[in-house]
Coordinates of C-alpha atoms in Angstrom, one line a residue:
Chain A
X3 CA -12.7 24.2 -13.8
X4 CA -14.8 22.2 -15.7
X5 CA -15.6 23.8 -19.0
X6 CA -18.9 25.1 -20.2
X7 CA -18.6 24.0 -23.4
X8 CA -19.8 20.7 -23.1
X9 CA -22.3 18.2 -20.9
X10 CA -21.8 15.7 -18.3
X11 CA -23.1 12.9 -16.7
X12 CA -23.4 11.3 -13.3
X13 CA -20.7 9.1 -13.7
X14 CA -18.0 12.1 -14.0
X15 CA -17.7 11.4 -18.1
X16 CA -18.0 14.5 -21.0
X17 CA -19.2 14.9 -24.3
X18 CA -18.7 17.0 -26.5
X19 CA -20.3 18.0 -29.7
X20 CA -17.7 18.6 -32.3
X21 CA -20.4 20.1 -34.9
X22 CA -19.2 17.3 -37.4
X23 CA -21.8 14.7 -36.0
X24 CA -19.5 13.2 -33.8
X25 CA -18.8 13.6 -29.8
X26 CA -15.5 13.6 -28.0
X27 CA -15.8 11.4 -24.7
X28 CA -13.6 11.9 -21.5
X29 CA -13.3 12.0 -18.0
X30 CA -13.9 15.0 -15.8
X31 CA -11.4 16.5 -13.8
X32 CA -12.8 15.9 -11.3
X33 CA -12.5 12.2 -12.2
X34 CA -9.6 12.2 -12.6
X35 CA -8.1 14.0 -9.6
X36 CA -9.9 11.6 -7.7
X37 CA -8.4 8.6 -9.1
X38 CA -5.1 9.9 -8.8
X39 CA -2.7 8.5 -11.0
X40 CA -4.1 6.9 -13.9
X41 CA -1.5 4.5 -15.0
X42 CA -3.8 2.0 -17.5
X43 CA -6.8 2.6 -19.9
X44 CA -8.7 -0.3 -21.3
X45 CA -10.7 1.6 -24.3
X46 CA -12.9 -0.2 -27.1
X47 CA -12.1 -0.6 -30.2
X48 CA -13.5 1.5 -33.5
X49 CA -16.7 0.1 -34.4
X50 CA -18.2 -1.1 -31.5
X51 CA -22.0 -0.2 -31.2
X52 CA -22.6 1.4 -27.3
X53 CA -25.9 2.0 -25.8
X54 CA -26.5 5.3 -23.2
X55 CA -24.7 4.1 -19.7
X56 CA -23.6 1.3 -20.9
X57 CA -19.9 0.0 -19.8
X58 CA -17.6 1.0 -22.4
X59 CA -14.3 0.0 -21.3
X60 CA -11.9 0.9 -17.5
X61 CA -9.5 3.9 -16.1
X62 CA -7.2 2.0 -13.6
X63 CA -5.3 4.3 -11.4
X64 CA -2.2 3.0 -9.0
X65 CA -4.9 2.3 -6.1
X66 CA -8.3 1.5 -7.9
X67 CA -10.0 0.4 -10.8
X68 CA -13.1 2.3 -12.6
X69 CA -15.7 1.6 -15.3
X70 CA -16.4 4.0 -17.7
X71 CA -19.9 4.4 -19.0
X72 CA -20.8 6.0 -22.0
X73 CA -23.2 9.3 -21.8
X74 CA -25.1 8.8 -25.4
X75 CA -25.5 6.0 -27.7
X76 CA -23.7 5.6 -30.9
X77 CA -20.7 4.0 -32.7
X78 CA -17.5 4.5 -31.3
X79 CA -15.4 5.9 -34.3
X80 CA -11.9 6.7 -32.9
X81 CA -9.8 5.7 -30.0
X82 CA -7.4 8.1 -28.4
X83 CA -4.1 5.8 -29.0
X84 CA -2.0 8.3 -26.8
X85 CA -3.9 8.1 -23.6
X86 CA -3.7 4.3 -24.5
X87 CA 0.2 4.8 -24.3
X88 CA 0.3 7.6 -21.7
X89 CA -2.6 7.6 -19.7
X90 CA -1.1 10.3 -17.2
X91 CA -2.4 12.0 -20.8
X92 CA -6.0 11.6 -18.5
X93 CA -4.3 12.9 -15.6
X94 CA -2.9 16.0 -16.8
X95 CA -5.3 16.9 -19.6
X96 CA -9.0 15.2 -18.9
X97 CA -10.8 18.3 -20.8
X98 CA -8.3 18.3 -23.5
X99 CA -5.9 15.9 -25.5
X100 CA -6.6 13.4 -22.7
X101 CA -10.2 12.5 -24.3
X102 CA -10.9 8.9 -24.5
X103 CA -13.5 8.0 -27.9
X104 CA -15.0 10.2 -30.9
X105 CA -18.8 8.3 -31.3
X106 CA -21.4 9.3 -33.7
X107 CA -24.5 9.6 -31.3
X108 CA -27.3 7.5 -32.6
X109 CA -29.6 9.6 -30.4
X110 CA -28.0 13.3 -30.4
X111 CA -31.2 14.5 -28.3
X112 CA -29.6 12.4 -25.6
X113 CA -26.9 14.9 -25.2
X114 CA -29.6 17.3 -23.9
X115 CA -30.6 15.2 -21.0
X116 CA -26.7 15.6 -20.0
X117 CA -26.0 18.1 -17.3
X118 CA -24.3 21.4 -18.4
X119 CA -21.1 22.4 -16.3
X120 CA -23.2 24.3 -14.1
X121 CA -25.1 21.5 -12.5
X122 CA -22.2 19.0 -12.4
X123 CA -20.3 21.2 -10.6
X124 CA -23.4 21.7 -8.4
X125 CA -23.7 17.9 -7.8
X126 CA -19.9 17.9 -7.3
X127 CA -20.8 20.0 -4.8
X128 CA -23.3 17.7 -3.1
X129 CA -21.0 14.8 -3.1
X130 CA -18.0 16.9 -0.8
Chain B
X30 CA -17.1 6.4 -14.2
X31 CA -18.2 4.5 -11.0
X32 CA -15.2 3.2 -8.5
X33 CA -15.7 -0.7 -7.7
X34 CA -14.6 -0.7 -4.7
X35 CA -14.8 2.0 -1.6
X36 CA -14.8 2.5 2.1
X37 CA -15.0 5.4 4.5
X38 CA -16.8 4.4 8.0
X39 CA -16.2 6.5 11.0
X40 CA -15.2 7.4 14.0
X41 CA -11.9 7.4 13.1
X42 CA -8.1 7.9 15.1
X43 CA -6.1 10.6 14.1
X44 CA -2.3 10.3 14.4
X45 CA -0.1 13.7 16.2
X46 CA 0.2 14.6 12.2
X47 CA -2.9 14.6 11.2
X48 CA -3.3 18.5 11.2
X49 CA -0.3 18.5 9.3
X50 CA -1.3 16.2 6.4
X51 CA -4.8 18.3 5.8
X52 CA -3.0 21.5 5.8
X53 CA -0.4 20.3 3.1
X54 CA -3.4 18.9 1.1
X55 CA -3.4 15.2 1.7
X56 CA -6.0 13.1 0.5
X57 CA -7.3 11.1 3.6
X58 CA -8.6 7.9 3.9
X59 CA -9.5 5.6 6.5
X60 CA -7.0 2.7 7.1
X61 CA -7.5 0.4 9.9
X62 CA -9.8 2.8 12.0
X63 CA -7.4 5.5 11.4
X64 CA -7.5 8.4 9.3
X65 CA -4.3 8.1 7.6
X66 CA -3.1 10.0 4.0
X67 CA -2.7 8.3 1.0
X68 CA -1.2 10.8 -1.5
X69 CA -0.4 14.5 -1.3
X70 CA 1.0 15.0 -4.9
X71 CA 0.6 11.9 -6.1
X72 CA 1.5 8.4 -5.9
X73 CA 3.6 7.6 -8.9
X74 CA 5.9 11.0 -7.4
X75 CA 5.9 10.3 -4.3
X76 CA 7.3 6.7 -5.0
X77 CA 10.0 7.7 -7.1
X78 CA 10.9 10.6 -4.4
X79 CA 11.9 7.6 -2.1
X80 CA 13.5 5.6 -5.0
X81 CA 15.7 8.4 -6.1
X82 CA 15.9 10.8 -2.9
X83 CA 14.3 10.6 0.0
X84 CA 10.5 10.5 1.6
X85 CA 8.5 10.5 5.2
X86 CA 5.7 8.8 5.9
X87 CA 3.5 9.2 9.4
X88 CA 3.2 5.5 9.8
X89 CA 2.0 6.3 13.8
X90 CA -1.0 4.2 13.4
X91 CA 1.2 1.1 14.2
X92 CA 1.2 0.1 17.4
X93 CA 4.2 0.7 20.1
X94 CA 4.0 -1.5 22.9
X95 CA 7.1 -0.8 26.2
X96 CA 7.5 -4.4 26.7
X97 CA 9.7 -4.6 30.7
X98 CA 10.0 -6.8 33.3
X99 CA 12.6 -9.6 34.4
X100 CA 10.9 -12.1 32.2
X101 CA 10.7 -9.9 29.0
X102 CA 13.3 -11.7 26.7
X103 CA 12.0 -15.6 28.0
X104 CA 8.2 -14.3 27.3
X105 CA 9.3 -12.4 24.2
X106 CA 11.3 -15.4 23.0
X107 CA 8.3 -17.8 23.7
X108 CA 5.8 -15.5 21.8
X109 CA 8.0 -14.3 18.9
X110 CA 9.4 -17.0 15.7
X111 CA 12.8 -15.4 16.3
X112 CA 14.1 -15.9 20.0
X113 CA 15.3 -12.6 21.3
X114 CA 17.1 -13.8 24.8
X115 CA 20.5 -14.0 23.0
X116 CA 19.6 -10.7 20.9
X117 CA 21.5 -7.5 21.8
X118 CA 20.3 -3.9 23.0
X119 CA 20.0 -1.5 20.4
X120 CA 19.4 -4.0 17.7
X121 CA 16.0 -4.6 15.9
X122 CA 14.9 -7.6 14.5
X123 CA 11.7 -8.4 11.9
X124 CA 9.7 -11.0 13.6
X125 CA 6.1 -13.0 13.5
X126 CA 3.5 -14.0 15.8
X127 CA 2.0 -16.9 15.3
X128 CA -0.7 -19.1 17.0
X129 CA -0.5 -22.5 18.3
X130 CA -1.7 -23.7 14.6
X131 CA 1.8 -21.5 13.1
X132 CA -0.9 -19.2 11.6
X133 CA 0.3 -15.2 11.5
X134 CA -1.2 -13.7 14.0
X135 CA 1.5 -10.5 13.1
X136 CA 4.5 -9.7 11.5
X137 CA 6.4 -6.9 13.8
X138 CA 9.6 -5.1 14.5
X139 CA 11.1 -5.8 18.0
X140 CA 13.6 -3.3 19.4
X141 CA 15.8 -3.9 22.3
X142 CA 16.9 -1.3 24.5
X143 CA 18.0 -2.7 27.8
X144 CA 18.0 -6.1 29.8
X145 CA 14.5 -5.8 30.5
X146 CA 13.5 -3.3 27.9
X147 CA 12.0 -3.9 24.7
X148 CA 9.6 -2.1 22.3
X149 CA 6.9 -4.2 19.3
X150 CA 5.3 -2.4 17.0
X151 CA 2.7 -4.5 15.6
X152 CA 0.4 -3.2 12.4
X153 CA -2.5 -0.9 13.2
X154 CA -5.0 -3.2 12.6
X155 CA -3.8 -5.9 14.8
X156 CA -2.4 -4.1 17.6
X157 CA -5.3 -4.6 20.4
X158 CA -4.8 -8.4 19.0
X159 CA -1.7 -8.6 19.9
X160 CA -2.4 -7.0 23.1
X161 CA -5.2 -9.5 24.3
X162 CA -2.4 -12.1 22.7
X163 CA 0.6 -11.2 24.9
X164 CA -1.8 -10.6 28.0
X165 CA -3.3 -13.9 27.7
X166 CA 0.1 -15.8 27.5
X167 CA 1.7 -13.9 30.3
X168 CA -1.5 -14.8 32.2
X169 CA -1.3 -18.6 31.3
X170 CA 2.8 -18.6 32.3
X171 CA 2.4 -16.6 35.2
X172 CA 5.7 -14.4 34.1
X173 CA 7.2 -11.1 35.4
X174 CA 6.6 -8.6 32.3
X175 CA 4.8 -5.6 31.8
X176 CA 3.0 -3.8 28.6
X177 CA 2.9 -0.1 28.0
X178 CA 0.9 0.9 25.1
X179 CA 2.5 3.7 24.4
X180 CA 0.7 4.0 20.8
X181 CA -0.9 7.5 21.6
X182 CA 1.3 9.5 23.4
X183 CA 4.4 8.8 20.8
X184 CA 4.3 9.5 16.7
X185 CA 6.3 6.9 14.4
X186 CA 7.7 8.6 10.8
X187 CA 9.6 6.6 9.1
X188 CA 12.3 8.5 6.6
X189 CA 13.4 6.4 3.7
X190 CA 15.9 6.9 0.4
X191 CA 19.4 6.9 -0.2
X192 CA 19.4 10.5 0.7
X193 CA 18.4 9.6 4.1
X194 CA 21.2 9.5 5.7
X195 CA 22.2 12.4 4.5
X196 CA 19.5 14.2 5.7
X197 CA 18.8 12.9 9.0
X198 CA 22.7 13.1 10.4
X199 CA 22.8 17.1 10.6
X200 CA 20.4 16.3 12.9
X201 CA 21.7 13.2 14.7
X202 CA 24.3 13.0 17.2
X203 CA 25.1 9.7 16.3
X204 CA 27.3 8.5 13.9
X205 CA 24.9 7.2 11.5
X206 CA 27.8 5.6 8.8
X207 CA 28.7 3.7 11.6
X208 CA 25.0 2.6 12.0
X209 CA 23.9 -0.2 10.1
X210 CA 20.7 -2.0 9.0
X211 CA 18.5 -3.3 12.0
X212 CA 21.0 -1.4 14.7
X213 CA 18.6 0.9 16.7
X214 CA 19.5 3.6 19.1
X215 CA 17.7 5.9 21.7
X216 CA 18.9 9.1 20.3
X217 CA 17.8 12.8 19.6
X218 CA 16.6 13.8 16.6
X219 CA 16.1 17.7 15.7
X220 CA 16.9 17.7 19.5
X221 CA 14.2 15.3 20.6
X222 CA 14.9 12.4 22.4
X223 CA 13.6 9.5 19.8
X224 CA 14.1 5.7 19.1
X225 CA 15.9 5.5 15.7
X226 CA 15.9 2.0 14.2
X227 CA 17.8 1.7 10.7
X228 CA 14.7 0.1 9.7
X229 CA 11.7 0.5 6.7
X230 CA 9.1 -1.0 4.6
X231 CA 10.3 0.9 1.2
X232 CA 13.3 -1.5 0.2
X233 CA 15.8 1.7 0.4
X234 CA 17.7 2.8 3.2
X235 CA 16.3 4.3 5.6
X236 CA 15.0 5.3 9.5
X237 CA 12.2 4.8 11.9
X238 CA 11.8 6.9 14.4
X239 CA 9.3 7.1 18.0
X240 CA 9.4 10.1 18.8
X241 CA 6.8 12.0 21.8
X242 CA 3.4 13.1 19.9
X243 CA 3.9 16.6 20.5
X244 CA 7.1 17.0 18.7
X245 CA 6.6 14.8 15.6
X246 CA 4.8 17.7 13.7
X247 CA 7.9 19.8 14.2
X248 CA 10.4 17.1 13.3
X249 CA 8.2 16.3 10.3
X250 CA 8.4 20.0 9.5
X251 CA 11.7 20.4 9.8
X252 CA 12.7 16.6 7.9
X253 CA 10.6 18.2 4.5
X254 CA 12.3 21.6 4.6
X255 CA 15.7 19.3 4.9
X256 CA 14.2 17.6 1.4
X257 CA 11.9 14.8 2.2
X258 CA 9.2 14.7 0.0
X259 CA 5.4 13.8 2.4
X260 CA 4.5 10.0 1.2
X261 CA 1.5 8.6 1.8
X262 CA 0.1 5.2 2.4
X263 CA -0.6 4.8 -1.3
X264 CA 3.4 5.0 -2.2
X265 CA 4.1 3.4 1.0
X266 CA 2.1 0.2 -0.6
X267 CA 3.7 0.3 -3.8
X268 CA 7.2 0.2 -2.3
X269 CA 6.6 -2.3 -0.1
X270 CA 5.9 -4.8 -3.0
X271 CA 8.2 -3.7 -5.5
X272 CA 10.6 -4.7 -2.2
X273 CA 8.7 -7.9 -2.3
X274 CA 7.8 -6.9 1.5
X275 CA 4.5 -8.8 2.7
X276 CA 1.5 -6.9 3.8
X277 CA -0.5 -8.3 6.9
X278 CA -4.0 -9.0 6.1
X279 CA -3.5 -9.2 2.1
X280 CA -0.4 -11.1 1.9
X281 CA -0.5 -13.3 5.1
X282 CA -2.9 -14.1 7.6
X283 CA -3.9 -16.1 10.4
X284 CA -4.8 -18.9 8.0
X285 CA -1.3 -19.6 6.6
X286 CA 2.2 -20.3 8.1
X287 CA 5.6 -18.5 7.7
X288 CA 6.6 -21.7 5.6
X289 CA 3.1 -20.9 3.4
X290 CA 4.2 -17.4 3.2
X291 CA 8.2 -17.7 2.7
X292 CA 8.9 -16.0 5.8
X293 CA 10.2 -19.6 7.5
X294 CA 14.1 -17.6 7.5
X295 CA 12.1 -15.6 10.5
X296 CA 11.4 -18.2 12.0
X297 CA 14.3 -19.5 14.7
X298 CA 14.1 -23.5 14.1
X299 CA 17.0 -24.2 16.5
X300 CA 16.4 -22.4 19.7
X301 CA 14.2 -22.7 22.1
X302 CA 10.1 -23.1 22.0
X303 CA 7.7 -21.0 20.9
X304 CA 3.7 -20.9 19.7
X305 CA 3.6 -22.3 16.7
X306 CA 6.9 -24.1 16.2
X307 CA 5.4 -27.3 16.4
X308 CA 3.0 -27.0 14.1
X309 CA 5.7 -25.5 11.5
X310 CA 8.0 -28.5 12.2
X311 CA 4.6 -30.9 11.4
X312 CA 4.2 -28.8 8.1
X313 CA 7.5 -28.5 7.1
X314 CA 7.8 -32.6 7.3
X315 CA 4.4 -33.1 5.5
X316 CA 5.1 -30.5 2.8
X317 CA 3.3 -27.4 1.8
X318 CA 0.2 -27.2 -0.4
X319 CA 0.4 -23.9 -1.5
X320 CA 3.2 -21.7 -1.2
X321 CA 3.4 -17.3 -1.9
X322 CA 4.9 -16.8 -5.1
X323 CA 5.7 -12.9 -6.8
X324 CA 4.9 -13.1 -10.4
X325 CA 5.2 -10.1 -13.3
X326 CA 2.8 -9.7 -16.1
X327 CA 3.8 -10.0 -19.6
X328 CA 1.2 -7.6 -20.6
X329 CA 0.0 -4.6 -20.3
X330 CA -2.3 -5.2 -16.6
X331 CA -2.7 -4.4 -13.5
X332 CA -3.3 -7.6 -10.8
X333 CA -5.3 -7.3 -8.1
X334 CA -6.1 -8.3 -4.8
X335 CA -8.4 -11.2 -5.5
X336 CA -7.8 -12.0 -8.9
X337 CA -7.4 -15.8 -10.3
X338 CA -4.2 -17.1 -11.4
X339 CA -4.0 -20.3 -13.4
X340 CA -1.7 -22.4 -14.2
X341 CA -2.8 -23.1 -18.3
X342 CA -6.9 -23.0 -17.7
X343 CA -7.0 -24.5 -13.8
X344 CA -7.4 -22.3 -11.2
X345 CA -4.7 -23.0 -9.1
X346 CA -4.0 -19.6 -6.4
X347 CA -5.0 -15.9 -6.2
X348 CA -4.0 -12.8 -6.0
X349 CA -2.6 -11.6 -2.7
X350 CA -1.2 -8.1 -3.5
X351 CA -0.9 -6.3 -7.0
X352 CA -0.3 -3.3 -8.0
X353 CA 1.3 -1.4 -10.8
X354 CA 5.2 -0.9 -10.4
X355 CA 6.5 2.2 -11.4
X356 CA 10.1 1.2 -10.8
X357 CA 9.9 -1.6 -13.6
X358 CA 7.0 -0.2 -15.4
X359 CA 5.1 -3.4 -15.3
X360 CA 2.3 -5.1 -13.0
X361 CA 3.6 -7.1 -9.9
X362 CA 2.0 -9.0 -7.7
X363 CA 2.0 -11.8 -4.9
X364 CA -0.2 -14.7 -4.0
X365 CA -0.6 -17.9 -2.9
X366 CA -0.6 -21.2 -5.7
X367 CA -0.9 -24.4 -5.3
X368 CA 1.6 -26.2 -7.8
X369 CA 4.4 -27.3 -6.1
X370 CA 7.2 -24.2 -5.7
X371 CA 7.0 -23.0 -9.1
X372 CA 10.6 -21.4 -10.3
X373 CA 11.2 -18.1 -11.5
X374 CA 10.3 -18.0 -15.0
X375 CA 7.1 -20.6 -14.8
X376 CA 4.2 -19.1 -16.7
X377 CA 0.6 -17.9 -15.3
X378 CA -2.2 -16.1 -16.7
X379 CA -3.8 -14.0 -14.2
X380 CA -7.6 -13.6 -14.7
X381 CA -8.1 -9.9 -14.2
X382 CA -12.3 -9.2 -14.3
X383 CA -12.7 -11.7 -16.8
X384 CA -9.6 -10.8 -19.4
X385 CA -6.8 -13.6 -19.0
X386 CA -3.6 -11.7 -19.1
X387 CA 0.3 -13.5 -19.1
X388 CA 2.3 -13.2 -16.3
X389 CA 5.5 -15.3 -15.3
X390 CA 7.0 -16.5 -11.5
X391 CA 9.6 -13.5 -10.9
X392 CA 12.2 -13.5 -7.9
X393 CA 11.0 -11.9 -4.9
X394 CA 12.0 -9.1 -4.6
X395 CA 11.3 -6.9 -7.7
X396 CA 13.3 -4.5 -6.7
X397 CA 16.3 -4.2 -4.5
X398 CA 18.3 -0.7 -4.6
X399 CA 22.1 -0.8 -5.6
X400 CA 24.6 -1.1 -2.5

């Protein structure tokens, strides 16, 4: 369900390393199951500078509002514009096309203090 | 991702379909000490199933009070903002109750069904309220009437869409074209003898229906395999105000009036007395400082419960109600502003967490369906 080829924090967010020096950033599923219906994204734009954990922008579904944090530090250097214009994108594709920013980790050993899918799905676990 | 706001406190009431929402994979929440559902498949479908077809809802966490006695119409009619002596059996009528200060104490549905007969469904979380309300004025009046709470032993489903007419009359012996908005009847339904009002919170077309506990998980069986899609609370919300319909506890309150609120054509100015009018009257000659307004946003937004409006950079309301309309594709929302009675078309920016978004007055409601 939630694949092994990436890490995951806490706060129900991936990373991916795309081998190019750059991570992919999304919600889990997870996530975005429990939000339900994800019907706006509020995303940063290109360039801005994030620290680990820090608030990088808000998934708003139909009934709630959430913050996003991101899981490693670095530059964000792409936006995903089509979960910007179809954020059901999130809903229906978290692990895939529904990814939310490329960075450029500042502090790629950070990636290794992420949880593999393993133990996420194990804390998931917890939290039922 | 961390939510910002959240709630889950036990013990909780469970309604006759509660069993039937966790088998069908509902996500449940607690709503007024209830464990209600708020989505099966999902909001944003299960709101346009009711827009475009047809959807149930187990709304049986509102309260159903028998209401009897020789005195029931005069103590109804002295308790109540719309006087129900000169109302007919088998009609229903959307009503408020509001304290000696005009502040909502309630918004219900009152059903006549004989003489001497009535049934009030007041909202979930007011219901023992209303109760200690209606006791304590019977009490001070010293009048013949009686009050069944009849809450547990009875479900409430509410079916609503412009199929549902279609739907329900296979199973109706009543002649439901002949059966218009507000009429209610004491009918059965799937063979169950029920109360059907032509009544909803949706802004479609539509039925309520009390029905006895132990058959409502067969009748809502039977009314999804007929082609009513299983709402929950969450759609329920969302239709209520793209209908522009008010939501006790967000929307109104004990602290405002029906003139605050723009409910004052449910209030009956001309006949008789009842608690509250004379406060109303007082207001209504002083004039109102802050009146319920619906706005729209210009931008891409959701309101929220909470959030600022202004009127250029004062302050001048908040948000009441918001939410994300499928319907129109754009945020709505409701609250309370004090600037005289803005007209459709006045601009506001809504502060939502900090980012000051444009929104305009729109007509109340948002939506109405085609006729």
């Amino acid at each position: 369900m939630h694949p092994e080829d990436r890490r995951y924090s806490r706060e129900h967010e991936w990373a991916r390393d795309e081998g190019d020096g750059t991570v992919l950033v999304g919600i889990t599923d997870y996530a975005q199951e429990h939000l339900g219906d994800i019907v706006f994204l509020e995303l940063p734009p290109v360039g801005t500078q994030l620290d680990r954990n820090q608030k990088f922008g808000e998934v708003e579904s139909v009934k709630s509002v959430s913050d996003i944090f991101s899981p490693v530090s670095g530059e964000v250097v792409a936006v995903n514009d089509v979960v910007v214009d179809s954020p059901e994108m999130v809903n229906e594709d978290p692990h895939g096309s529904g990814w939310l920013v490329r960075l450029r980790p500042s502090q790629p050993s950070e990636m290794d203090e992420l949880m593999s899918a393993a133990d996420y799905e194990s804390m998931l676990e917890s939290l039922e | 991702m961390t939510q910002q706001s959240a709630s889950l406190t036990p013990p909780l009431r469970r309604t006759p379909l509660f069993e039937r929402h966790v088998a069908a994979g509902a996500r449940m929440v607690e709503f007024a000490g209830w464990e209600m559902p708020i989505q099966y498949e999902g909001i944003l479908a299960e709101a346009r199933a009711v827009r475009s077809s047809a959807g149930i809802f187990d709304v049986s966490h509102m309260g159903r009070f028998e209401i009897t006695g020789a005195d029931a119409a005069a103590f109804l009619s002295r308790v109540l903002t719309r006087e129900v002596a000169g109302m007919r059996n088998q009609r229903a009528r959307y009503t408020l109750i509001c304290n000696q200060a005009g502040g909502i104490i309630d918004d219900t549905i009152v059903y006549r069904r004989g003489v001497e007969q009535f049934l009030l469904v007041p909202n979930a979380a007011n219901a023992s309220e209303v109760l200690g309300w209606l006791v304590r004025w019977r009490e001070e009046w010293g009048q013949d009437v009686e009050f069944n709470v009849v809450t547990r032993e009875t479900a409430l489903i509410a079916l609503q869409g412009p199929n549902a007419e279609a739907i329900l009359q296979p199973n109706c012996a009543v002649d439901l074209s002949n059966f218009p908005a507000f009429r209610s009847v004491e009918a059965p339904v799937f063979g169950v003898q029920a109360v059907v009002g032509r009544t909803g919170y949706t802004g479609e077309d539509g039925f309520e229906m009390v029905l006895p506990a132990e058959a409502a998980p067969d009748v809502w069986n039977r009314l999804a395999d007929a082609g009513a899609t299983p709402c929950g609370l969450g759609a329920r919300d969302v239709l209520r105000l793209e209908a522009g319909l008010l939501l006790h506890g967000s929307d109104m309150d004990a602290t405002v009036t029906p003139l605050e609120a723009g409910l004052d054509r449910f209030v009956s100015w001309d006949t008789g007395e009842f608690i509250g009018l004379a406060a109303m009257q007082q207001m209504q000659g002083a004039g109102l400082s802050r009146v319920l307004v619906g706005f729209h946003l210009l931008e891409r937004g959701i309101p929220r419960h909470g959030n600022d409006i202004l009127d250029g950079e004062t302050v001048v309301g908040s948000v009441t109600s918001g939410t994300h309309s499928p319907t129109l594709d754009m945020g709505i929302g409701l609250g309370y502003v004090a600037m005289g009675a803005p007209e459709p078309g006045t601009r506001l920016k809504i502060d939502i967490r900090g980012r000051r978004v444009e929104a305009e007055v729109a007509s109340i409601p948002f939506y109405s369906r085609r006729r």
